[in-house]
mmCIF file of N, CA and C and ligand atoms in Angstrom:
data_model
loop_
_atom_site.group_PDB
_atom_site.id
_atom_site.type_symbol
_atom_site.label_atom_id
_atom_site.label_comp_id
_atom_site.label_asym_id
_atom_site.label_seq_id
_atom_site.Cartn_x
_atom_site.Cartn_y
_atom_site.Cartn_z
ATOM 1 N N UNK R 1 94.661 84.495 84.179
ATOM 2 C CA UNK R 1 95.268 85.818 84.389
ATOM 3 C C UNK R 1 94.256 86.920 84.087
ATOM 4 N N UNK R 2 94.210 87.908 84.941
ATOM 5 C CA UNK R 2 93.274 89.017 84.735
ATOM 6 C C UNK R 2 94.041 90.133 84.021
ATOM 7 N N UNK R 3 93.867 90.225 82.723
ATOM 8 C CA UNK R 3 94.693 91.220 82.014
ATOM 9 C C UNK R 3 93.943 92.522 81.755
ATOM 10 N N UNK R 4 93.249 92.971 82.791
ATOM 11 C CA UNK R 4 92.642 94.311 82.750
ATOM 12 C C UNK R 4 93.760 95.318 82.941
ATOM 13 N N UNK R 5 93.557 96.524 82.436
ATOM 14 C CA UNK R 5 94.605 97.512 82.675
ATOM 15 C C UNK R 5 94.078 98.932 82.781
ATOM 16 N N UNK R 6 94.801 99.697 83.613
ATOM 17 C CA UNK R 6 94.484 101.123 83.746
ATOM 18 C C UNK R 6 95.098 101.856 82.556
ATOM 19 N N UNK R 7 94.311 102.680 81.935
ATOM 20 C CA UNK R 7 94.787 103.474 80.800
ATOM 21 C C UNK R 7 94.703 104.942 81.181
ATOM 22 N N UNK R 8 95.852 105.614 81.080
ATOM 23 C CA UNK R 8 95.879 107.042 81.415
ATOM 24 C C UNK R 8 95.397 107.852 80.212
ATOM 25 N N UNK R 9 94.488 108.752 80.463
ATOM 26 C CA UNK R 9 93.900 109.550 79.380
ATOM 27 C C UNK R 9 94.547 110.928 79.343
ATOM 28 N N UNK R 10 94.444 111.605 78.206
ATOM 29 C CA UNK R 10 94.985 112.965 78.140
ATOM 30 C C UNK R 10 94.306 113.860 79.181
ATOM 31 N N UNK R 11 95.104 114.770 79.727
ATOM 32 C CA UNK R 11 94.552 115.767 80.668
ATOM 33 C C UNK R 11 95.084 117.115 80.212
ATOM 34 N N UNK R 12 94.218 117.922 79.666
ATOM 35 C CA UNK R 12 94.615 119.240 79.177
ATOM 36 C C UNK R 12 94.361 120.220 80.312
ATOM 37 N N UNK R 13 95.462 120.557 80.998
ATOM 38 C CA UNK R 13 95.296 121.439 82.159
ATOM 39 C C UNK R 13 95.119 122.875 81.692
ATOM 40 N N UNK R 14 94.223 123.558 82.363
ATOM 41 C CA UNK R 14 93.869 124.914 81.914
ATOM 42 C C UNK R 14 93.346 125.667 83.122
ATOM 43 N N UNK R 15 93.781 126.915 83.295
ATOM 44 C CA UNK R 15 93.257 127.676 84.452
ATOM 45 C C UNK R 15 91.738 127.829 84.404
ATOM 46 N N UNK R 16 91.144 127.638 83.226
ATOM 47 C CA UNK R 16 89.676 127.744 83.109
ATOM 48 C C UNK R 16 88.986 126.446 83.503
ATOM 49 N N UNK R 17 89.806 125.408 83.804
ATOM 50 C CA UNK R 17 89.229 124.088 84.107
ATOM 51 C C UNK R 17 89.883 123.055 83.206
ATOM 52 N N UNK R 18 90.080 121.870 83.719
ATOM 53 C CA UNK R 18 90.782 120.829 82.953
ATOM 54 C C UNK R 18 89.846 120.107 81.999
ATOM 55 N N UNK R 19 90.462 119.442 81.022
ATOM 56 C CA UNK R 19 89.678 118.728 80.006
ATOM 57 C C UNK R 19 90.363 117.391 79.721
ATOM 58 N N UNK R 20 89.592 116.337 79.694
ATOM 59 C CA UNK R 20 90.112 115.021 79.300
ATOM 60 C C UNK R 20 89.189 114.415 78.259
ATOM 61 N N UNK R 21 89.699 113.429 77.552
ATOM 62 C CA UNK R 21 88.880 112.791 76.512
ATOM 63 C C UNK R 21 89.435 111.406 76.234
ATOM 64 N N UNK R 22 88.658 110.625 75.505
ATOM 65 C CA UNK R 22 89.193 109.365 74.979
ATOM 66 C C UNK R 22 88.598 109.119 73.607
ATOM 67 N N UNK R 23 89.365 108.383 72.807
ATOM 68 C CA UNK R 23 88.956 108.082 71.435
ATOM 69 C C UNK R 23 89.065 106.588 71.190
ATOM 70 N N UNK R 24 88.159 106.094 70.365
ATOM 71 C CA UNK R 24 88.247 104.714 69.900
ATOM 72 C C UNK R 24 89.649 104.472 69.340
ATOM 73 N N UNK R 25 90.209 103.347 69.714
ATOM 74 C CA UNK R 25 91.528 102.883 69.251
ATOM 75 C C UNK R 25 92.708 103.654 69.858
ATOM 76 N N UNK R 26 92.653 104.986 69.908
ATOM 77 C CA UNK R 26 93.789 105.715 70.480
ATOM 78 C C UNK R 26 93.930 105.485 71.982
ATOM 79 N N UNK R 27 92.796 105.428 72.700
ATOM 80 C CA UNK R 27 92.850 105.269 74.155
ATOM 81 C C UNK R 27 92.067 104.050 74.610
ATOM 82 N N UNK R 28 90.938 103.828 73.950
ATOM 83 C CA UNK R 28 90.090 102.679 74.280
ATOM 84 C C UNK R 28 90.373 101.624 73.206
ATOM 85 N N UNK R 29 90.777 100.418 73.608
ATOM 86 C CA UNK R 29 91.243 99.455 72.597
ATOM 87 C C UNK R 29 90.124 98.703 71.887
ATOM 88 N N UNK R 30 89.036 99.403 71.574
ATOM 89 C CA UNK R 30 87.960 98.796 70.788
ATOM 90 C C UNK R 30 87.102 99.931 70.214
ATOM 91 N N UNK R 31 86.185 99.571 69.335
ATOM 92 C CA UNK R 31 85.248 100.551 68.774
ATOM 93 C C UNK R 31 84.082 100.727 69.727
ATOM 94 N N UNK R 32 83.786 101.956 70.080
ATOM 95 C CA UNK R 32 82.742 102.216 71.078
ATOM 96 C C UNK R 32 81.361 102.108 70.422
ATOM 97 N N UNK R 33 80.517 101.234 70.977
ATOM 98 C CA UNK R 33 79.163 101.068 70.453
ATOM 99 C C UNK R 33 78.104 101.609 71.422
ATOM 100 N N UNK R 34 78.458 101.717 72.701
ATOM 101 C CA UNK R 34 77.445 102.102 73.705
ATOM 102 C C UNK R 34 78.126 102.787 74.869
ATOM 103 N N UNK R 35 77.441 103.745 75.450
ATOM 104 C CA UNK R 35 77.903 104.423 76.671
ATOM 105 C C UNK R 35 76.759 104.378 77.677
ATOM 106 N N UNK R 36 77.055 104.007 78.903
ATOM 107 C CA UNK R 36 76.043 104.112 79.954
ATOM 108 C C UNK R 36 76.716 104.588 81.224
ATOM 109 N N UNK R 37 75.907 104.963 82.186
ATOM 110 C CA UNK R 37 76.504 105.487 83.412
ATOM 111 C C UNK R 37 75.709 105.047 84.623
ATOM 112 N N UNK R 38 76.412 104.985 85.732
ATOM 113 C CA UNK R 38 75.830 104.541 87.006
ATOM 114 C C UNK R 38 76.021 105.674 88.007
ATOM 115 N N UNK R 39 74.943 106.045 88.673
ATOM 116 C CA UNK R 39 74.968 107.224 89.547
ATOM 117 C C UNK R 39 73.889 107.060 90.612
ATOM 118 N N UNK R 40 73.884 107.947 91.578
ATOM 119 C CA UNK R 40 72.918 107.902 92.689
ATOM 120 C C UNK R 40 72.962 106.539 93.383
ATOM 121 N N UNK R 41 74.152 106.005 93.567
ATOM 122 C CA UNK R 41 74.272 104.687 94.198
ATOM 123 C C UNK R 41 74.198 104.875 95.719
ATOM 124 N N UNK R 42 73.231 104.271 96.383
ATOM 125 C CA UNK R 42 73.163 104.404 97.846
ATOM 126 C C UNK R 42 74.390 103.767 98.502
ATOM 127 N N UNK R 43 74.799 104.313 99.642
ATOM 128 C CA UNK R 43 75.967 103.790 100.359
ATOM 129 C C UNK R 43 75.882 102.273 100.549
ATOM 130 N N UNK R 44 76.983 101.591 100.311
ATOM 131 C CA UNK R 44 77.060 100.152 100.577
ATOM 132 C C UNK R 44 76.547 99.273 99.448
ATOM 133 N N UNK R 45 75.938 99.859 98.422
ATOM 134 C CA UNK R 45 75.409 99.026 97.332
ATOM 135 C C UNK R 45 76.524 98.546 96.403
ATOM 136 N N UNK R 46 76.272 97.421 95.775
ATOM 137 C CA UNK R 46 77.231 96.819 94.831
ATOM 138 C C UNK R 46 76.536 96.684 93.481
ATOM 139 N N UNK R 47 77.171 97.138 92.418
ATOM 140 C CA UNK R 47 76.653 96.962 91.060
ATOM 141 C C UNK R 47 77.490 95.900 90.350
ATOM 142 N N UNK R 48 76.946 95.410 89.252
ATOM 143 C CA UNK R 48 77.686 94.392 88.500
ATOM 144 C C UNK R 48 77.404 93.029 89.087
ATOM 145 N N UNK R 49 78.457 92.241 89.288
ATOM 146 C CA UNK R 49 78.256 90.874 89.739
ATOM 147 C C UNK R 49 77.871 90.009 88.557
ATOM 148 N N UNK R 50 78.698 90.114 87.517
ATOM 149 C CA UNK R 50 78.489 89.307 86.311
ATOM 150 C C UNK R 50 79.737 89.378 85.445
ATOM 151 N N UNK R 51 79.747 88.551 84.415
ATOM 152 C CA UNK R 51 80.801 88.622 83.391
ATOM 153 C C UNK R 51 80.107 88.759 82.043
ATOM 154 N N UNK R 52 80.873 89.167 81.069
ATOM 155 C CA UNK R 52 80.361 89.220 79.695
ATOM 156 C C UNK R 52 81.103 88.194 78.862
ATOM 157 N N UNK R 53 80.348 87.451 78.068
ATOM 158 C CA UNK R 53 80.995 86.438 77.218
ATOM 159 C C UNK R 53 81.895 87.103 76.183
ATOM 160 N N UNK R 54 81.414 88.195 75.589
ATOM 161 C CA UNK R 54 82.179 88.803 74.490
ATOM 162 C C UNK R 54 82.484 90.274 74.700
ATOM 163 N N UNK R 55 81.607 90.928 75.440
ATOM 164 C CA UNK R 55 81.722 92.379 75.541
ATOM 165 C C UNK R 55 82.975 92.814 76.288
ATOM 166 N N UNK R 56 83.603 93.867 75.781
ATOM 167 C CA UNK R 56 84.712 94.498 76.496
ATOM 168 C C UNK R 56 84.216 95.855 76.988
ATOM 169 N N UNK R 57 84.797 96.304 78.084
ATOM 170 C CA UNK R 57 84.345 97.577 78.652
ATOM 171 C C UNK R 57 85.527 98.452 79.076
ATOM 172 N N UNK R 58 85.212 99.708 79.231
ATOM 173 C CA UNK R 58 86.179 100.692 79.706
ATOM 174 C C UNK R 58 85.428 101.562 80.711
ATOM 175 N N UNK R 59 85.937 101.624 81.936
ATOM 176 C CA UNK R 59 85.204 102.274 83.037
ATOM 177 C C UNK R 59 86.010 103.450 83.578
ATOM 178 N N UNK R 60 85.337 104.564 83.777
ATOM 179 C CA UNK R 60 85.987 105.763 84.323
ATOM 180 C C UNK R 60 85.158 106.283 85.492
ATOM 181 N N UNK R 61 85.850 106.703 86.548
ATOM 182 C CA UNK R 61 85.168 107.414 87.647
ATOM 183 C C UNK R 61 85.159 108.894 87.255
ATOM 184 N N UNK R 62 84.083 109.338 86.632
ATOM 185 C CA UNK R 62 84.042 110.739 86.183
ATOM 186 C C UNK R 62 83.969 111.683 87.367
ATOM 187 N N UNK R 63 83.331 111.215 88.449
ATOM 188 C CA UNK R 63 83.440 111.986 89.692
ATOM 189 C C UNK R 63 83.370 111.019 90.864
ATOM 190 N N UNK R 64 83.901 111.439 91.996
ATOM 191 C CA UNK R 64 83.919 110.574 93.173
ATOM 192 C C UNK R 64 84.831 109.382 92.963
ATOM 193 N N UNK R 65 84.546 108.302 93.655
ATOM 194 C CA UNK R 65 85.410 107.128 93.578
ATOM 195 C C UNK R 65 84.595 105.866 93.815
ATOM 196 N N UNK R 66 85.136 104.759 93.346
ATOM 197 C CA UNK R 66 84.577 103.423 93.620
ATOM 198 C C UNK R 66 85.655 102.403 93.295
ATOM 199 N N UNK R 67 85.377 101.170 93.686
ATOM 200 C CA UNK R 67 86.327 100.094 93.406
ATOM 201 C C UNK R 67 85.745 99.153 92.364
ATOM 202 N N UNK R 68 86.590 98.693 91.471
ATOM 203 C CA UNK R 68 86.186 97.663 90.523
ATOM 204 C C UNK R 68 86.920 96.384 90.949
ATOM 205 N N UNK R 69 86.131 95.376 91.289
ATOM 206 C CA UNK R 69 86.706 94.107 91.747
ATOM 207 C C UNK R 69 86.581 93.104 90.605
ATOM 208 N N UNK R 70 87.712 92.571 90.182
ATOM 209 C CA UNK R 70 87.738 91.637 89.052
ATOM 210 C C UNK R 70 88.167 90.257 89.532
ATOM 211 N N UNK R 71 87.495 89.250 89.030
ATOM 212 C CA UNK R 71 87.839 87.871 89.379
ATOM 213 C C UNK R 71 87.819 87.030 88.107
ATOM 214 N N UNK R 72 88.677 86.027 88.064
ATOM 215 C CA UNK R 72 88.622 85.103 86.936
ATOM 216 C C UNK R 72 88.395 83.672 87.413
ATOM 217 N N UNK R 73 87.965 83.544 88.675
ATOM 218 C CA UNK R 73 87.741 82.219 89.247
ATOM 219 C C UNK R 73 88.984 81.686 89.941
ATOM 220 N N UNK R 74 90.133 82.321 89.704
ATOM 221 C CA UNK R 74 91.385 81.929 90.372
ATOM 222 C C UNK R 74 91.955 83.124 91.139
ATOM 223 N N UNK R 75 92.120 84.228 90.436
ATOM 224 C CA UNK R 75 92.699 85.423 91.050
ATOM 225 C C UNK R 75 91.646 86.518 91.201
ATOM 226 N N UNK R 76 92.000 87.486 92.051
ATOM 227 C CA UNK R 76 91.150 88.669 92.221
ATOM 228 C C UNK R 76 92.034 89.907 92.145
ATOM 229 N N UNK R 77 91.540 90.933 91.479
ATOM 230 C CA UNK R 77 92.259 92.210 91.431
ATOM 231 C C UNK R 77 91.270 93.314 91.741
ATOM 232 N N UNK R 78 91.731 94.291 92.520
ATOM 233 C CA UNK R 78 90.889 95.435 92.887
ATOM 234 C C UNK R 78 91.499 96.699 92.327
ATOM 235 N N UNK R 79 90.696 97.497 91.678
ATOM 236 C CA UNK R 79 91.172 98.778 91.152
ATOM 237 C C UNK R 79 90.346 99.875 91.799
ATOM 238 N N UNK R 80 91.045 100.819 92.429
ATOM 239 C CA UNK R 80 90.358 101.960 93.041
ATOM 240 C C UNK R 80 90.377 103.088 92.014
ATOM 241 N N UNK R 81 89.224 103.429 91.506
ATOM 242 C CA UNK R 81 89.152 104.501 90.505
ATOM 243 C C UNK R 81 88.697 105.785 91.195
ATOM 244 N N UNK R 82 89.504 106.826 91.060
ATOM 245 C CA UNK R 82 89.149 108.092 91.731
ATOM 246 C C UNK R 82 89.628 109.325 90.961
ATOM 247 N N UNK R 83 89.978 109.136 89.682
ATOM 248 C CA UNK R 83 90.394 110.268 88.845
ATOM 249 C C UNK R 83 89.694 110.156 87.499
ATOM 250 N N UNK R 84 89.287 111.295 86.958
ATOM 251 C CA UNK R 84 88.520 111.246 85.706
ATOM 252 C C UNK R 84 89.424 111.075 84.485
ATOM 253 N N UNK R 85 90.744 111.005 84.702
ATOM 254 C CA UNK R 85 91.656 110.832 83.560
ATOM 255 C C UNK R 85 92.360 109.466 83.603
ATOM 256 N N UNK R 86 91.778 108.527 84.358
ATOM 257 C CA UNK R 86 92.225 107.134 84.304
ATOM 258 C C UNK R 86 91.019 106.266 84.000
ATOM 259 N N UNK R 87 91.174 105.367 83.042
ATOM 260 C CA UNK R 87 90.103 104.434 82.743
ATOM 261 C C UNK R 87 90.593 103.018 82.960
ATOM 262 N N UNK R 88 89.670 102.135 83.242
ATOM 263 C CA UNK R 88 90.037 100.721 83.418
ATOM 264 C C UNK R 88 89.458 99.929 82.254
ATOM 265 N N UNK R 89 90.348 99.288 81.522
ATOM 266 C CA UNK R 89 89.930 98.431 80.417
ATOM 267 C C UNK R 89 89.700 97.011 80.950
ATOM 268 N N UNK R 90 88.545 96.465 80.664
ATOM 269 C CA UNK R 90 88.236 95.099 81.116
ATOM 270 C C UNK R 90 87.908 94.248 79.894
ATOM 271 N N UNK R 91 88.730 93.227 79.616
ATOM 272 C CA UNK R 91 88.421 92.347 78.493
ATOM 273 C C UNK R 91 87.196 91.483 78.783
ATOM 274 N N UNK R 92 86.770 90.725 77.810
ATOM 275 C CA UNK R 92 85.625 89.832 78.009
ATOM 276 C C UNK R 92 85.987 88.709 78.981
ATOM 277 N N UNK R 93 84.963 88.045 79.502
ATOM 278 C CA UNK R 93 85.109 86.856 80.359
ATOM 279 C C UNK R 93 85.881 87.107 81.665
ATOM 280 N N UNK R 94 85.645 88.286 82.246
ATOM 281 C CA UNK R 94 86.157 88.589 83.585
ATOM 282 C C UNK R 94 84.936 88.895 84.452
ATOM 283 N N UNK R 95 84.879 88.274 85.621
ATOM 284 C CA UNK R 95 83.778 88.563 86.552
ATOM 285 C C UNK R 95 84.033 89.915 87.194
ATOM 286 N N UNK R 96 83.037 90.800 87.177
ATOM 287 C CA UNK R 96 83.312 92.134 87.719
ATOM 288 C C UNK R 96 82.177 92.703 88.562
ATOM 289 N N UNK R 97 82.601 93.396 89.625
ATOM 290 C CA UNK R 97 81.659 94.103 90.498
ATOM 291 C C UNK R 97 82.180 95.514 90.739
ATOM 292 N N UNK R 98 81.269 96.441 90.957
ATOM 293 C CA UNK R 98 81.631 97.818 91.317
ATOM 294 C C UNK R 98 81.130 98.043 92.740
ATOM 295 N N UNK R 99 82.037 98.450 93.616
ATOM 296 C CA UNK R 99 81.732 98.515 95.049
ATOM 297 C C UNK R 99 82.259 99.822 95.656
ATOM 298 N N UNK R 100 81.858 100.045 96.889
ATOM 299 C CA UNK R 100 82.385 101.168 97.686
ATOM 300 C C UNK R 100 82.277 102.514 96.981
ATOM 301 N N UNK R 101 81.108 102.774 96.451
ATOM 302 C CA UNK R 101 80.878 104.061 95.780
ATOM 303 C C UNK R 101 80.894 105.181 96.807
ATOM 304 N N UNK R 102 81.610 106.251 96.489
ATOM 305 C CA UNK R 102 81.562 107.431 97.355
ATOM 306 C C UNK R 102 80.280 108.208 97.050
ATOM 307 N N UNK R 103 79.948 109.125 97.941
ATOM 308 C CA UNK R 103 78.775 109.980 97.706
ATOM 309 C C UNK R 103 78.980 110.745 96.401
ATOM 310 N N UNK R 104 77.943 110.846 95.619
ATOM 311 C CA UNK R 104 77.990 111.586 94.345
ATOM 312 C C UNK R 104 78.964 111.013 93.330
ATOM 313 N N UNK R 105 79.283 109.729 93.439
ATOM 314 C CA UNK R 105 80.182 109.170 92.424
ATOM 315 C C UNK R 105 79.395 108.906 91.141
ATOM 316 N N UNK R 106 80.150 108.894 90.077
ATOM 317 C CA UNK R 106 79.556 108.815 88.744
ATOM 318 C C UNK R 106 80.460 107.915 87.911
ATOM 319 N N UNK R 107 79.956 106.745 87.560
ATOM 320 C CA UNK R 107 80.747 105.785 86.775
ATOM 321 C C UNK R 107 80.307 105.864 85.320
ATOM 322 N N UNK R 108 81.245 106.157 84.445
ATOM 323 C CA UNK R 108 80.964 106.168 83.002
ATOM 324 C C UNK R 108 81.550 104.886 82.410
ATOM 325 N N UNK R 109 80.727 104.187 81.624
ATOM 326 C CA UNK R 109 81.169 102.904 81.077
ATOM 327 C C UNK R 109 80.930 102.900 79.574
ATOM 328 N N UNK R 110 81.961 102.572 78.814
ATOM 329 C CA UNK R 110 81.766 102.409 77.373
ATOM 330 C C UNK R 110 82.039 100.959 77.008
ATOM 331 N N UNK R 111 81.306 100.523 76.001
ATOM 332 C CA UNK R 111 81.331 99.111 75.639
ATOM 333 C C UNK R 111 81.445 98.974 74.126
ATOM 334 N N UNK R 112 81.914 97.819 73.706
ATOM 335 C CA UNK R 112 82.067 97.600 72.259
ATOM 336 C C UNK R 112 80.828 96.976 71.633
ATOM 337 N N UNK R 113 79.729 96.860 72.410
ATOM 338 C CA UNK R 113 78.518 96.324 71.778
ATOM 339 C C UNK R 113 77.282 96.963 72.380
ATOM 340 N N UNK R 114 76.185 96.847 71.675
ATOM 341 C CA UNK R 114 74.915 97.302 72.225
ATOM 342 C C UNK R 114 74.531 96.368 73.367
ATOM 343 N N UNK R 115 73.505 96.731 74.137
ATOM 344 C CA UNK R 115 73.092 95.908 75.278
ATOM 345 C C UNK R 115 72.509 94.586 74.788
ATOM 346 N N UNK R 116 73.066 93.495 75.316
ATOM 347 C CA UNK R 116 72.560 92.159 74.955
ATOM 348 C C UNK R 116 72.548 91.306 76.213
ATOM 349 N N UNK R 117 71.373 91.025 76.728
ATOM 350 C CA UNK R 117 71.296 90.205 77.947
ATOM 351 C C UNK R 117 71.936 88.830 77.706
ATOM 352 N N UNK R 118 71.869 88.343 76.467
ATOM 353 C CA UNK R 118 72.456 87.039 76.115
ATOM 354 C C UNK R 118 73.964 86.972 76.369
ATOM 355 N N UNK R 119 74.599 88.141 76.428
ATOM 356 C CA UNK R 119 76.053 88.164 76.594
ATOM 357 C C UNK R 119 76.462 88.101 78.068
ATOM 358 N N UNK R 120 75.479 88.195 78.987
ATOM 359 C CA UNK R 120 75.804 88.192 80.416
ATOM 360 C C UNK R 120 75.942 86.773 80.945
ATOM 361 N N UNK R 121 76.880 86.580 81.862
ATOM 362 C CA UNK R 121 76.874 85.386 82.730
ATOM 363 C C UNK R 121 76.660 85.927 84.140
ATOM 364 N N UNK R 122 75.524 85.589 84.738
ATOM 365 C CA UNK R 122 75.174 86.182 86.030
ATOM 366 C C UNK R 122 75.330 85.207 87.192
ATOM 367 N N UNK R 123 75.763 83.989 86.900
ATOM 368 C CA UNK R 123 75.959 82.978 87.952
ATOM 369 C C UNK R 123 77.458 82.669 88.047
ATOM 370 N N UNK R 124 78.026 82.908 89.250
ATOM 371 C CA UNK R 124 79.479 82.782 89.381
ATOM 372 C C UNK R 124 79.964 81.352 89.137
ATOM 373 N N UNK R 125 79.175 80.365 89.555
ATOM 374 C CA UNK R 125 79.594 78.961 89.338
ATOM 375 C C UNK R 125 79.630 78.640 87.847
ATOM 376 N N UNK R 126 78.621 79.119 87.136
ATOM 377 C CA UNK R 126 78.597 78.898 85.672
ATOM 378 C C UNK R 126 79.766 79.639 85.023
ATOM 379 N N UNK R 127 80.024 80.845 85.524
ATOM 380 C CA UNK R 127 81.159 81.619 84.993
ATOM 381 C C UNK R 127 82.472 80.858 85.185
ATOM 382 N N UNK R 128 82.680 80.341 86.419
ATOM 383 C CA UNK R 128 83.965 79.654 86.706
ATOM 384 C C UNK R 128 84.160 78.459 85.768
ATOM 385 N N UNK R 129 83.088 77.722 85.544
ATOM 386 C CA UNK R 129 83.194 76.562 84.644
ATOM 387 C C UNK R 129 83.519 77.021 83.224
ATOM 388 N N UNK R 130 82.845 78.081 82.794
ATOM 389 C CA UNK R 130 83.074 78.574 81.418
ATOM 390 C C UNK R 130 84.491 79.121 81.278
ATOM 391 N N UNK R 131 84.996 79.782 82.354
ATOM 392 C CA UNK R 131 86.309 80.421 82.261
ATOM 393 C C UNK R 131 87.445 79.417 82.422
ATOM 394 N N UNK R 132 87.248 78.427 83.275
ATOM 395 C CA UNK R 132 88.371 77.561 83.636
ATOM 396 C C UNK R 132 88.166 76.091 83.267
ATOM 397 N N UNK R 133 87.020 75.810 82.692
ATOM 398 C CA UNK R 133 86.792 74.432 82.251
ATOM 399 C C UNK R 133 86.422 73.503 83.387
HETATM 400 P P1 TYD H 1 73.146 95.480 84.659
HETATM 401 O O1 TYD H 1 74.130 95.493 83.535
HETATM 402 O O2 TYD H 1 72.766 94.167 85.252
HETATM 403 O O3 TYD H 1 73.626 96.449 85.815
HETATM 404 P P2 TYD H 1 74.990 96.419 86.672
HETATM 405 O O4 TYD H 1 75.835 95.331 86.147
HETATM 406 O O5 TYD H 1 75.589 97.751 86.471
HETATM 407 O O6 TYD H 1 74.611 96.241 88.089
HETATM 408 O O7 TYD H 1 71.836 96.224 84.146
HETATM 409 C C1 TYD H 1 70.746 96.526 85.010
HETATM 410 C C2 TYD H 1 69.491 96.633 84.165
HETATM 411 O O8 TYD H 1 69.589 97.667 83.213
HETATM 412 C C3 TYD H 1 69.196 95.340 83.397
HETATM 413 O O9 TYD H 1 67.824 95.055 83.574
HETATM 414 C C4 TYD H 1 69.421 95.696 81.963
HETATM 415 C C5 TYD H 1 69.344 97.187 81.886
HETATM 416 N N1 TYD H 1 70.353 97.747 80.965
HETATM 417 C C6 TYD H 1 69.963 98.196 79.725
HETATM 418 O O10 TYD H 1 68.783 98.134 79.335
HETATM 419 N N2 TYD H 1 70.910 98.735 78.890
HETATM 420 C C7 TYD H 1 72.214 98.829 79.255
HETATM 421 O O11 TYD H 1 73.065 99.331 78.471
HETATM 422 C C8 TYD H 1 72.613 98.322 80.537
HETATM 423 C C9 TYD H 1 74.040 98.377 80.987
HETATM 424 C C10 TYD H 1 71.655 97.810 81.354
#
């Protein structure tokens, strides 16, 4: 089962411009250790294509839109992110790709750990065996 979920974030509407935010535990169900972002993605490119053994992530389309495709070796779920006040929580051990980036899209990703290449599974066959035995 792919138990990723969309989390709605606060949106403080204001004639001067809107404001949204997220906090560890209140909105993101883990302690934030790292933030990174993906931008200037040429049309048609795909990012990701891996799973994390332990890392959990929370992804927001801060501008523009893209799709997050999640697989667990049995099921597939697609999330279209196109609002800066919705985030997608992805638990560990889910295969994930980011696709169909719009022009000028900006993906903000927060994670519960620092960057560790050891935590990546980059081969889908190895992932399926690890996930499903
Ligand atoms: P990767 O996570 O494979 O990119 P994506 O899944 O978004 O396509 O990372 C690409 C490269 O960037 C890889 O060589 C490792 C490096 N990197 C860091 O050094 N720190 C980071 O926090 C991240 C996410 C990547």
